[in-house]
Coordinates of C-alpha atoms and ligand atoms in Angstrom, one line a residue:
X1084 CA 0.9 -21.3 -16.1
X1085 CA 0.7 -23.0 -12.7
X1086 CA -1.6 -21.8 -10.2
X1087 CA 0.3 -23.6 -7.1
X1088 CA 2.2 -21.7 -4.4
X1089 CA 6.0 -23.4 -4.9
X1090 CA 7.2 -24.6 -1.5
X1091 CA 9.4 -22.2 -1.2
X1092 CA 6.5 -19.8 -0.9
X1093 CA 4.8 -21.6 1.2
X1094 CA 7.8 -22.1 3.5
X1095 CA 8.4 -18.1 3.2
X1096 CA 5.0 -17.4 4.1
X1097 CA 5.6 -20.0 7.1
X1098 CA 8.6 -18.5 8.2
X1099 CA 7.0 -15.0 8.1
X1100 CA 3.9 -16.0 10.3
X1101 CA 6.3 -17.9 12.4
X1102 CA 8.8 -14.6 12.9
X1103 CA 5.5 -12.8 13.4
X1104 CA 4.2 -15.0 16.5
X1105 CA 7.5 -15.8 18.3
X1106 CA 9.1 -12.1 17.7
X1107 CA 6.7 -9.3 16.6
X1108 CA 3.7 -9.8 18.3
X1109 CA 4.6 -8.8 21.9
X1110 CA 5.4 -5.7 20.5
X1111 CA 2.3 -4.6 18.2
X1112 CA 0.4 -3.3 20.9
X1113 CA 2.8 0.1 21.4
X1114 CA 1.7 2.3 18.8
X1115 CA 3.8 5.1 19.9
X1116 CA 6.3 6.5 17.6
X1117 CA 9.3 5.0 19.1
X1118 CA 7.2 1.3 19.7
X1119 CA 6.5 1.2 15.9
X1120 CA 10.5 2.6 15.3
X1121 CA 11.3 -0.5 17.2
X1122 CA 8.9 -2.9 15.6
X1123 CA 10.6 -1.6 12.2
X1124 CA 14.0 -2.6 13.6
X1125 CA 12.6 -5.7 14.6
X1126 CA 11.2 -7.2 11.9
X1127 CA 14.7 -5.7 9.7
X1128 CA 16.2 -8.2 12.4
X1129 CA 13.9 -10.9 11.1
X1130 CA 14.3 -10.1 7.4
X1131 CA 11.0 -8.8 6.7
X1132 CA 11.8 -5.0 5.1
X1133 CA 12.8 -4.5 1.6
X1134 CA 11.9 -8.1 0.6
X1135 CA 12.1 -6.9 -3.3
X1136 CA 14.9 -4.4 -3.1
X1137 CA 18.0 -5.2 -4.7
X1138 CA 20.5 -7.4 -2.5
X1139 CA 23.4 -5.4 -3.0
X1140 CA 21.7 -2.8 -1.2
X1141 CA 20.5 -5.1 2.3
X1142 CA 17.2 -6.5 0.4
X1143 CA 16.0 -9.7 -0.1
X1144 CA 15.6 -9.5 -3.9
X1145 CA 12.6 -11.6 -3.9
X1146 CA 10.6 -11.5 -6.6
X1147 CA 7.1 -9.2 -6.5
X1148 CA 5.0 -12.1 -6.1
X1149 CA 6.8 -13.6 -3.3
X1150 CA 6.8 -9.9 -2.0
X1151 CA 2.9 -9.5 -2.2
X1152 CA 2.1 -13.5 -0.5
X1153 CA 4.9 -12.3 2.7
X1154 CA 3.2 -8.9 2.7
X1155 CA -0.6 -11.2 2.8
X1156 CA 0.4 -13.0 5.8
X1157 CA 2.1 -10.1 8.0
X1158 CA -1.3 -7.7 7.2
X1159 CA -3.5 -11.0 9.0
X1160 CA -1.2 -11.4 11.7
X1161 CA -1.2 -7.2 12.2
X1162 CA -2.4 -5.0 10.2
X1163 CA 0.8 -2.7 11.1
X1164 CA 3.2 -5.7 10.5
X1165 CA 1.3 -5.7 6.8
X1166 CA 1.9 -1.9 6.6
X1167 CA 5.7 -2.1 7.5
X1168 CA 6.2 -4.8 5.1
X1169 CA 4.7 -3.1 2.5
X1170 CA 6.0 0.6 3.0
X1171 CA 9.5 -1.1 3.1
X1172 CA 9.5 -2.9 0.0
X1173 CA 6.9 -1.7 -2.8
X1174 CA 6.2 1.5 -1.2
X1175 CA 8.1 4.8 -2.0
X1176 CA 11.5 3.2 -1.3
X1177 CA 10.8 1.2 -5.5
X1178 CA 11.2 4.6 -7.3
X1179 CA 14.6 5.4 -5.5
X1180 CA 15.5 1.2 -5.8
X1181 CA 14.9 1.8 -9.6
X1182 CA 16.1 5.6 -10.5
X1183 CA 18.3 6.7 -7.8
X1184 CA 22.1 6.9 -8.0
X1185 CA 24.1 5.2 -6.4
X1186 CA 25.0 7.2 -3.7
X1187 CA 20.8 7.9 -3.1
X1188 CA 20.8 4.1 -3.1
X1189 CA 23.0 3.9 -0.5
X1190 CA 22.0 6.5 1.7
X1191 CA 18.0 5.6 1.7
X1192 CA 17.6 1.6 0.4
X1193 CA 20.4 0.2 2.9
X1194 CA 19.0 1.7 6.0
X1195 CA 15.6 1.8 5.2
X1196 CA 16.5 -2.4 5.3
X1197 CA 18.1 -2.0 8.2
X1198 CA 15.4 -0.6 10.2
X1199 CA 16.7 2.6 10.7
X1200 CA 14.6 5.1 8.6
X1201 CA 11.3 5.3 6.7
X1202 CA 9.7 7.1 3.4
X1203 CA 6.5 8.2 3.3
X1204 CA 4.8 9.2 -0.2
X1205 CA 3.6 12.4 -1.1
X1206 CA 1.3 13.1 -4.2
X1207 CA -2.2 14.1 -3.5
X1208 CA -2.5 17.8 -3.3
X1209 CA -5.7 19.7 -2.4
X1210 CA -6.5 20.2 -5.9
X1211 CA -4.8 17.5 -7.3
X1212 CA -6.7 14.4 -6.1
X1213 CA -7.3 11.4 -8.9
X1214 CA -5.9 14.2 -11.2
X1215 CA -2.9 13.7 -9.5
X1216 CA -0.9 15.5 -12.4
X1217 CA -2.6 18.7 -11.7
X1218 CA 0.0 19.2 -8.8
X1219 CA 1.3 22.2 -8.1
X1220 CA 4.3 21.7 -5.3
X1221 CA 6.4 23.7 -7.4
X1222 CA 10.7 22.8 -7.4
X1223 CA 13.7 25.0 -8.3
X1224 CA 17.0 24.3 -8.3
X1225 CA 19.3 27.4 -6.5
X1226 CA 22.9 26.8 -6.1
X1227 CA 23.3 23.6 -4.4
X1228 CA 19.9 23.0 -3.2
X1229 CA 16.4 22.6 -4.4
X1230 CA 13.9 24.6 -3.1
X1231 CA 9.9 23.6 -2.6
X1232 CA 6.9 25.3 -2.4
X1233 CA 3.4 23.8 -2.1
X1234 CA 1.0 21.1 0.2
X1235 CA 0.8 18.0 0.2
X1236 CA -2.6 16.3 1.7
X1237 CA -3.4 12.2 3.3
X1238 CA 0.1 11.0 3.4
X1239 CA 0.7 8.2 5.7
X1240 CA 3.2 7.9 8.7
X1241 CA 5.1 10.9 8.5
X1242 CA 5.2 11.0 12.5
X1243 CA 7.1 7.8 11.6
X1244 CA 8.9 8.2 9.0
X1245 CA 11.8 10.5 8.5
X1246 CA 11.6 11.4 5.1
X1247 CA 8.7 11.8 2.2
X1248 CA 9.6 11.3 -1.4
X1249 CA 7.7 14.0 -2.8
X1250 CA 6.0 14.5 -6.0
X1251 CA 6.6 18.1 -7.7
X1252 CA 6.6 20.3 -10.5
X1253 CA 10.1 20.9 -11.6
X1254 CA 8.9 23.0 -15.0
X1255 CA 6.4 25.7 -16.0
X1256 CA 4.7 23.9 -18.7
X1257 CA 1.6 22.8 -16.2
X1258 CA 1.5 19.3 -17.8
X1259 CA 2.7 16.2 -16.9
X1260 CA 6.2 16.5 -18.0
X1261 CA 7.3 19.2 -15.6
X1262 CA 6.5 16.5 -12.9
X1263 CA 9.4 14.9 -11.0
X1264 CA 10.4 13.8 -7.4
X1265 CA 12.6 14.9 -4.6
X1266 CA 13.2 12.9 -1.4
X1267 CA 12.4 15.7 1.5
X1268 CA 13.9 14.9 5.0
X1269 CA 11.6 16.0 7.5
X1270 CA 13.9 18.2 9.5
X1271 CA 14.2 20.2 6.6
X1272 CA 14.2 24.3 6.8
X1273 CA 10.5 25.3 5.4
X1274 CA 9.1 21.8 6.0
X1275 CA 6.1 21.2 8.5
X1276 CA 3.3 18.6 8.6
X1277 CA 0.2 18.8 10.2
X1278 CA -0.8 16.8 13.7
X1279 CA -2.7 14.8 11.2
X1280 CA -5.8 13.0 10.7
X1281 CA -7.3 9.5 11.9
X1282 CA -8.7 7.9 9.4
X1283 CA -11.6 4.8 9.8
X1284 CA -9.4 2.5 9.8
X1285 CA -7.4 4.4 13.0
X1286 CA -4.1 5.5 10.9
X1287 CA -2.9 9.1 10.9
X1288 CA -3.3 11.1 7.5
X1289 CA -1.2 14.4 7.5
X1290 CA -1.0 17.0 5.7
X1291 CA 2.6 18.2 4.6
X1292 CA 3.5 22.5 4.1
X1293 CA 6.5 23.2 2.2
X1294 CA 7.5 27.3 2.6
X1295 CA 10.6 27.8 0.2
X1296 CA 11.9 24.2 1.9
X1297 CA 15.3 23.7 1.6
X1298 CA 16.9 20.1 0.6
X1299 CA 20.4 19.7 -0.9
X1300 CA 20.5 19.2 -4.6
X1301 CA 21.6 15.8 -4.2
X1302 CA 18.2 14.3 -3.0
X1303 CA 16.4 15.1 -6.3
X1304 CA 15.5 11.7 -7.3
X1305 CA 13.9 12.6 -10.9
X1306 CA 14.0 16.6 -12.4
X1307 CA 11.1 16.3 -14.5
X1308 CA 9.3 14.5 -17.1
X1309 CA 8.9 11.9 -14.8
X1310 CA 5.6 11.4 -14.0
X1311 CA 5.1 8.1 -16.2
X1312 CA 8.2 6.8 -14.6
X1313 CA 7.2 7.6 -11.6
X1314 CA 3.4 5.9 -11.7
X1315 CA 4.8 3.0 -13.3
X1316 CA 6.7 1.7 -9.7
X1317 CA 3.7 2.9 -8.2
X1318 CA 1.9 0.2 -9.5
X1319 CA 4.3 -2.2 -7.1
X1320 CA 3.0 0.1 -4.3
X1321 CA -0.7 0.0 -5.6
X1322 CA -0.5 -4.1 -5.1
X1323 CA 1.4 -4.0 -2.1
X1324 CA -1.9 -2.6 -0.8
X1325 CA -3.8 -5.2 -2.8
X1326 CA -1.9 -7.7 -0.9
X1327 CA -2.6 -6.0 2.4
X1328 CA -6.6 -5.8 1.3
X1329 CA -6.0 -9.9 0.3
X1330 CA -5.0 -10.1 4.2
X1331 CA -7.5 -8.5 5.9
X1332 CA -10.2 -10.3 3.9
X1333 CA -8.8 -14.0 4.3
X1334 CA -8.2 -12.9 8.1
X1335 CA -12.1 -12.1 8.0
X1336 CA -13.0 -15.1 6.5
X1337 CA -10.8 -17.5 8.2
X1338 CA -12.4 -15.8 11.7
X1339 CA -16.0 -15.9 10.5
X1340 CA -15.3 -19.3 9.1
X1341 CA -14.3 -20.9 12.5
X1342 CA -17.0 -18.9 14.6
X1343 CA -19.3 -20.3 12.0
X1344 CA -18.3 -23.8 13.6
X1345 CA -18.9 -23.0 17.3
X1346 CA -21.7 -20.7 16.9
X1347 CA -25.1 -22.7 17.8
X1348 CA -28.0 -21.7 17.2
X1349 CA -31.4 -23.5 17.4
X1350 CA -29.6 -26.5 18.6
X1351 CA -27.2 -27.2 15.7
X1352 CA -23.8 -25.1 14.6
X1353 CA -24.6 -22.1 12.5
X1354 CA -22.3 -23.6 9.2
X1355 CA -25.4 -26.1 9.3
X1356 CA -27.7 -23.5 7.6
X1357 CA -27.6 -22.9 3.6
X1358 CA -27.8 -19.1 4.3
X1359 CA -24.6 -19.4 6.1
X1360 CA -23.1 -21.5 4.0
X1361 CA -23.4 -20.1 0.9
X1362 CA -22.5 -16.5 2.2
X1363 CA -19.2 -18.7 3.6
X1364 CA -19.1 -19.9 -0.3
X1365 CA -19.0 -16.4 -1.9
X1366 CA -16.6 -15.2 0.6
X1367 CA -13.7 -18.1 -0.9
X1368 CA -15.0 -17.9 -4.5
X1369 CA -14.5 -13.6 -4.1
X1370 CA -10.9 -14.5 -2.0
X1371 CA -9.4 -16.8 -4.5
X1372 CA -10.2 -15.0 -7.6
X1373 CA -8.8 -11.4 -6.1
X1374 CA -5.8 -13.5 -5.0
X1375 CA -4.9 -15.3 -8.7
X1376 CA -5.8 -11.7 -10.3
X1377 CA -3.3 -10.1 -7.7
X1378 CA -0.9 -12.9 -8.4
X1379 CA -0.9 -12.5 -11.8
X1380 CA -0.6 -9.0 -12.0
X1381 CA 2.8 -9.1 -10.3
X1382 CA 4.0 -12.4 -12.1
X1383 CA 3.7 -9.8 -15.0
X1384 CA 6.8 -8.1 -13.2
X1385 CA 8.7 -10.7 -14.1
X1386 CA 9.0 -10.2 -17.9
X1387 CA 9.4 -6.1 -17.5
X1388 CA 10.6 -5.3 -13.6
X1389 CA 7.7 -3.7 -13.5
X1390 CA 4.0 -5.0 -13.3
X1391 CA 2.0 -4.1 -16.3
X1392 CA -0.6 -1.4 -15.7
X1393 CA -3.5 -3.2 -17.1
X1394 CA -3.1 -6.4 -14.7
X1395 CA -2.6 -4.1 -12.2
X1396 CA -6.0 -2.0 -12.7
X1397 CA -7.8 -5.4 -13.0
X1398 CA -6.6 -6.2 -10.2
X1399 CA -7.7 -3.3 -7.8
X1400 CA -11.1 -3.0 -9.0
X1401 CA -11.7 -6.6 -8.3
X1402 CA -9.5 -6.9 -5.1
X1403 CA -11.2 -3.3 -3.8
X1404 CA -14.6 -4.5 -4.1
X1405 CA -13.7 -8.3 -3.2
X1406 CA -12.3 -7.3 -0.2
X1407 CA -15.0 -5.0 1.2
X1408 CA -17.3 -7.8 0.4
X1409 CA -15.9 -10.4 1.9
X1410 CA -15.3 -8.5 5.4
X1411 CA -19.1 -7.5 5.2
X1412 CA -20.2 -11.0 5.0
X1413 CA -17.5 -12.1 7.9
X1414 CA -19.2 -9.3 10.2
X1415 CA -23.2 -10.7 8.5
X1416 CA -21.8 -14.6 9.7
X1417 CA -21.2 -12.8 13.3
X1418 CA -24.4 -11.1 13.7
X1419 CA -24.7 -8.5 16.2
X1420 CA -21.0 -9.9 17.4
X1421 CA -19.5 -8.7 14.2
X1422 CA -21.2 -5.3 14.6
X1423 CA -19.3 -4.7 17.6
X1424 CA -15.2 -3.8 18.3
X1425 CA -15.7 -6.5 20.6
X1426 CA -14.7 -8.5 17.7
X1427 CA -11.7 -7.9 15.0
X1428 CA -14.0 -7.7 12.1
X1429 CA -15.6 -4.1 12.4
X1430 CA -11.8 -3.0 12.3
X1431 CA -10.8 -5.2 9.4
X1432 CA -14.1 -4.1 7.4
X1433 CA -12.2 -0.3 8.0
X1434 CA -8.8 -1.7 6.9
X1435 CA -10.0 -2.5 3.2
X1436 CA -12.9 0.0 2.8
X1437 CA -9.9 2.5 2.1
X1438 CA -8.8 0.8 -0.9
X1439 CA -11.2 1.7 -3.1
X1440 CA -9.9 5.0 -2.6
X1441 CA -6.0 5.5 -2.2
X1442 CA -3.7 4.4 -5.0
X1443 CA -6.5 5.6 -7.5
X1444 CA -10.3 5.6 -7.1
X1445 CA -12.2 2.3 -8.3
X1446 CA -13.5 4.7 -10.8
X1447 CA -10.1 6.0 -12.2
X1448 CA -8.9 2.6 -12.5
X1449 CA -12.4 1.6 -14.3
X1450 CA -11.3 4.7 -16.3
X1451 CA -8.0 3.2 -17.4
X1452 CA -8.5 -0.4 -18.3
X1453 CA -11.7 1.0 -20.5
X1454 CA -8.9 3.3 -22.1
X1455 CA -6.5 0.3 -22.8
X1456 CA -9.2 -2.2 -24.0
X1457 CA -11.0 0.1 -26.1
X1458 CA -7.9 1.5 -27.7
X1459 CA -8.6 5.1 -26.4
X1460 CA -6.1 8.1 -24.4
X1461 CA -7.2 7.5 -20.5
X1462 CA -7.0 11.3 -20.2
X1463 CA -9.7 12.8 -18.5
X1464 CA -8.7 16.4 -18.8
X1465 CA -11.8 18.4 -20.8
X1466 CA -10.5 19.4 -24.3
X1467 CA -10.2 23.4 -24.6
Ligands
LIG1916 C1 -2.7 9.1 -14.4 C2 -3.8 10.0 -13.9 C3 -3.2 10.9 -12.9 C4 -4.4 10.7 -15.1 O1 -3.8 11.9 -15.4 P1 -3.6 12.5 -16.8 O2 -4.9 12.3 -17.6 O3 -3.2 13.9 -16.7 O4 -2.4 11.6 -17.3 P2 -2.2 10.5 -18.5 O5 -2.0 11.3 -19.7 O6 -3.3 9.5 -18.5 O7 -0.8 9.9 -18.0 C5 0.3 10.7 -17.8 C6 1.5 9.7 -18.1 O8 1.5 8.7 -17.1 C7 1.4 7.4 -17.7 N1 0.6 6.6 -16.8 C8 -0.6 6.9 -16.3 N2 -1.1 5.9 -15.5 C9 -0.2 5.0 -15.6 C10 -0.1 3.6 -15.0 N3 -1.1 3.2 -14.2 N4 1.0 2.9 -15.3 C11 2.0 3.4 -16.1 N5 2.0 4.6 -16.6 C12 0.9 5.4 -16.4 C13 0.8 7.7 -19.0 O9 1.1 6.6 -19.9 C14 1.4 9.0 -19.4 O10 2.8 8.7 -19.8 P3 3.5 9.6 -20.9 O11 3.5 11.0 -20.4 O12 2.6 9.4 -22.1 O13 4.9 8.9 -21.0 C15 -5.0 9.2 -13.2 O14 -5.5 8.3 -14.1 C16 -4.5 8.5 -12.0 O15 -3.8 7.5 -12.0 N6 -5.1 9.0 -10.8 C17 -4.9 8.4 -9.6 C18 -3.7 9.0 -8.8 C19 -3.4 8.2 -7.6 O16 -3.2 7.0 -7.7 N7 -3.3 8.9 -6.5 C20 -3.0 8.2 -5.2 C21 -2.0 9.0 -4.5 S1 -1.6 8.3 -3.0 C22 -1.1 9.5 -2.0 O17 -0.9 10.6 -2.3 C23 -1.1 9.2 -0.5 C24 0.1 8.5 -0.1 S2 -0.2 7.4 1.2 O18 0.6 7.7 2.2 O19 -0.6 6.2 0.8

């Protein structure tokens, strides 16, 4: 067990901020589609998409680890440098990585490292919220296409993106077998999406309509009895936002830390007073232990290819509440500064107040580690 960043993490975390500051940062400010399009292609250009994809298909292959500290340092750069990062490489792109064929491979992993294209995730439904497997986007297969039916609700840069990976029902069973995935291009027949919703954090949340959608057979990615499969990459996704949180907090605390430092109050700096100081003292105690539980959850990848879903609960509910915490005490060390978007932190206290929501609920993930240390089925569904 060693608890030490190697230096070859240290010098790819190095070489990420340093891409970042000389490349990517004149260019964060255009949040238009065709400004983030470009961003996309530029940081492809500085190998930063699809750091944990499979080389033979234009990733990086770096282990999940290395994956999560790269995806750490873009989110406190930019948050929407984090985001690409981690859309690219343990987002929705893993499940067609691991269970595509080869020619899905080749026609989603190698451009999406190029730059060229995005995939969005779609599984909450308006009934189907932490019981995602209550979905009911229903899929049949006619002739040489597969046809959808159904909603999809909160799904993240579809205005970017030009295709959603889509979590459906494939049979009429109503359980989670029947569940599988299709990869739907949005310019398909009987797809639209709403004009979508800002969330606090200012991203867009949309809200995707499928009316007897048409998509050739040959982008069904899984035809059912999936679902397990399916979650278990998702566990990479859930830590890729674990990493981002990880950002946004130490960005928080490194800011809060150095105002601390200038800030004077009654004649002295304000990291002279114990109430400061000990709320600076919780904020690294709360940052390093979210960090080791994140790191361990995805050294866990290394022995299965897949972090174990244990770790990765752990991780969330500590990272989820860390996180929050730590950006509320970076905006308490500013005072009424903090309060304000004068300052970055009232924006970086939005980034991570989301995680305690999206990729599972504090709760469910409370739900599931109680399940696995108590020996019990995490199934919540009431018994008839
Ligand atoms: C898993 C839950 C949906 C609970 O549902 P059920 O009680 O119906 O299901 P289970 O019987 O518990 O599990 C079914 C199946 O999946 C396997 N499973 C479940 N969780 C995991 C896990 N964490 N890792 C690995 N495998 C898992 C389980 O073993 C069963 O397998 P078998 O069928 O036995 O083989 C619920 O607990 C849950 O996770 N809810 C949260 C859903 C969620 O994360 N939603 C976020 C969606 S994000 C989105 O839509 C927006 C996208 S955005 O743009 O970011």
């Amino acid at each position: 067990m060693d608890f030490q960043l190697t230096d070859r993490q240290k010098e790819l975390m190095d070489a990420a901020k340093g891409a970042y500051e000389r490349k990517l940062a004149p260019l964060v400010a255009d949040t238009s589609v065709e400004g983030v399009r470009r961003l996309r292609r530029a940081m492809a250009e500085q190998g930063l998409l699809g750091l944990n994809l499979p080389p033979e298909h234009g990733g990086l292959g770096l282990p999940l680890l290395d994956t999560l500290l790269v995806i750490q340092t873009l989110q406190a750069c930019a948050p929407i440098v984090g985001g690409l990062c981690h859309r690219t490489s343990t987002g929705a792109i893993g499940a067609v990585a691991e269970y595509g064929t080869p020619d899905q491979r080749a026609r989603f992993v190698e451009p999406l490292c190029r730059g060229e294209i995005g995939i969005s995730i779609g599984i909450t439904e308006p009934e189907a919220g932490s019981a995602a497997t209550a979905l009911k986007t229903r899929a049949r297969i006619e002739g040489d296409h597969v046809v959808l039916n159904g909603s999809k609700q909160f799904v993240s840069f579809v205005n970017i993106n030009e295709f959603t990976l889509v979590y459906c029902r494939f049979g009429t069973s109503g359980k989670a077998s029947d569940i599988g995935a299709v990869i739907v291009p949005h310019d398909a027949p009987g797809f639209r999406h709403s004009s979508g919703t800002l969330n606090m954090a200012d991203e867009l949340l949309f809200e995707l309509y499928f009316d007897d959608c048409r998509v050739p057979k040959e982008n069904v990615l899984l035809d059912g009895g999936a679902f397990g499969k399916l979650i278990s990459v998702y566990n990479a996704e859930r830590l890729g936002s674990m990493a981002r949180m990880l950002g946004s907090a130490r960005a928080s605390y490194e800011y809060a830390l150095a105002y601390s430092k200038e800030r004077r109050q009654f004649g002295r700096e304000i990291c002279d007073f114990q109430g400061i100081q000990w709320m600076l003292a919780d904020m690294r105690v709360k940052l390093d232990a979210a960090h080791l539980l994140v790191m361990r959850a995805a050294s866990t990848a290394q022995v299965t290819g897949l972090p174990a879903p244990l770790e990765t609960s752990i991780a969330k509910v500590f990272t989820a509440k860390a996180a929050k915490e730590i950006c509320d005490d970076a905006i308490q060390v500013l005072g009424a500064n903090g309060y304000t978007k004068e300052y970055p932190l009232a924006h970086r206290y939005a980034e991570v107040r989301g995680g305690s929501i999206y990729g599972g609920t504090m709760q469910i993930h409370k739900n599931m580690i109680a399940a696995a240390i108590l020996e019990r089925e995490n199934s919540q569904w009431k018994k008839a």
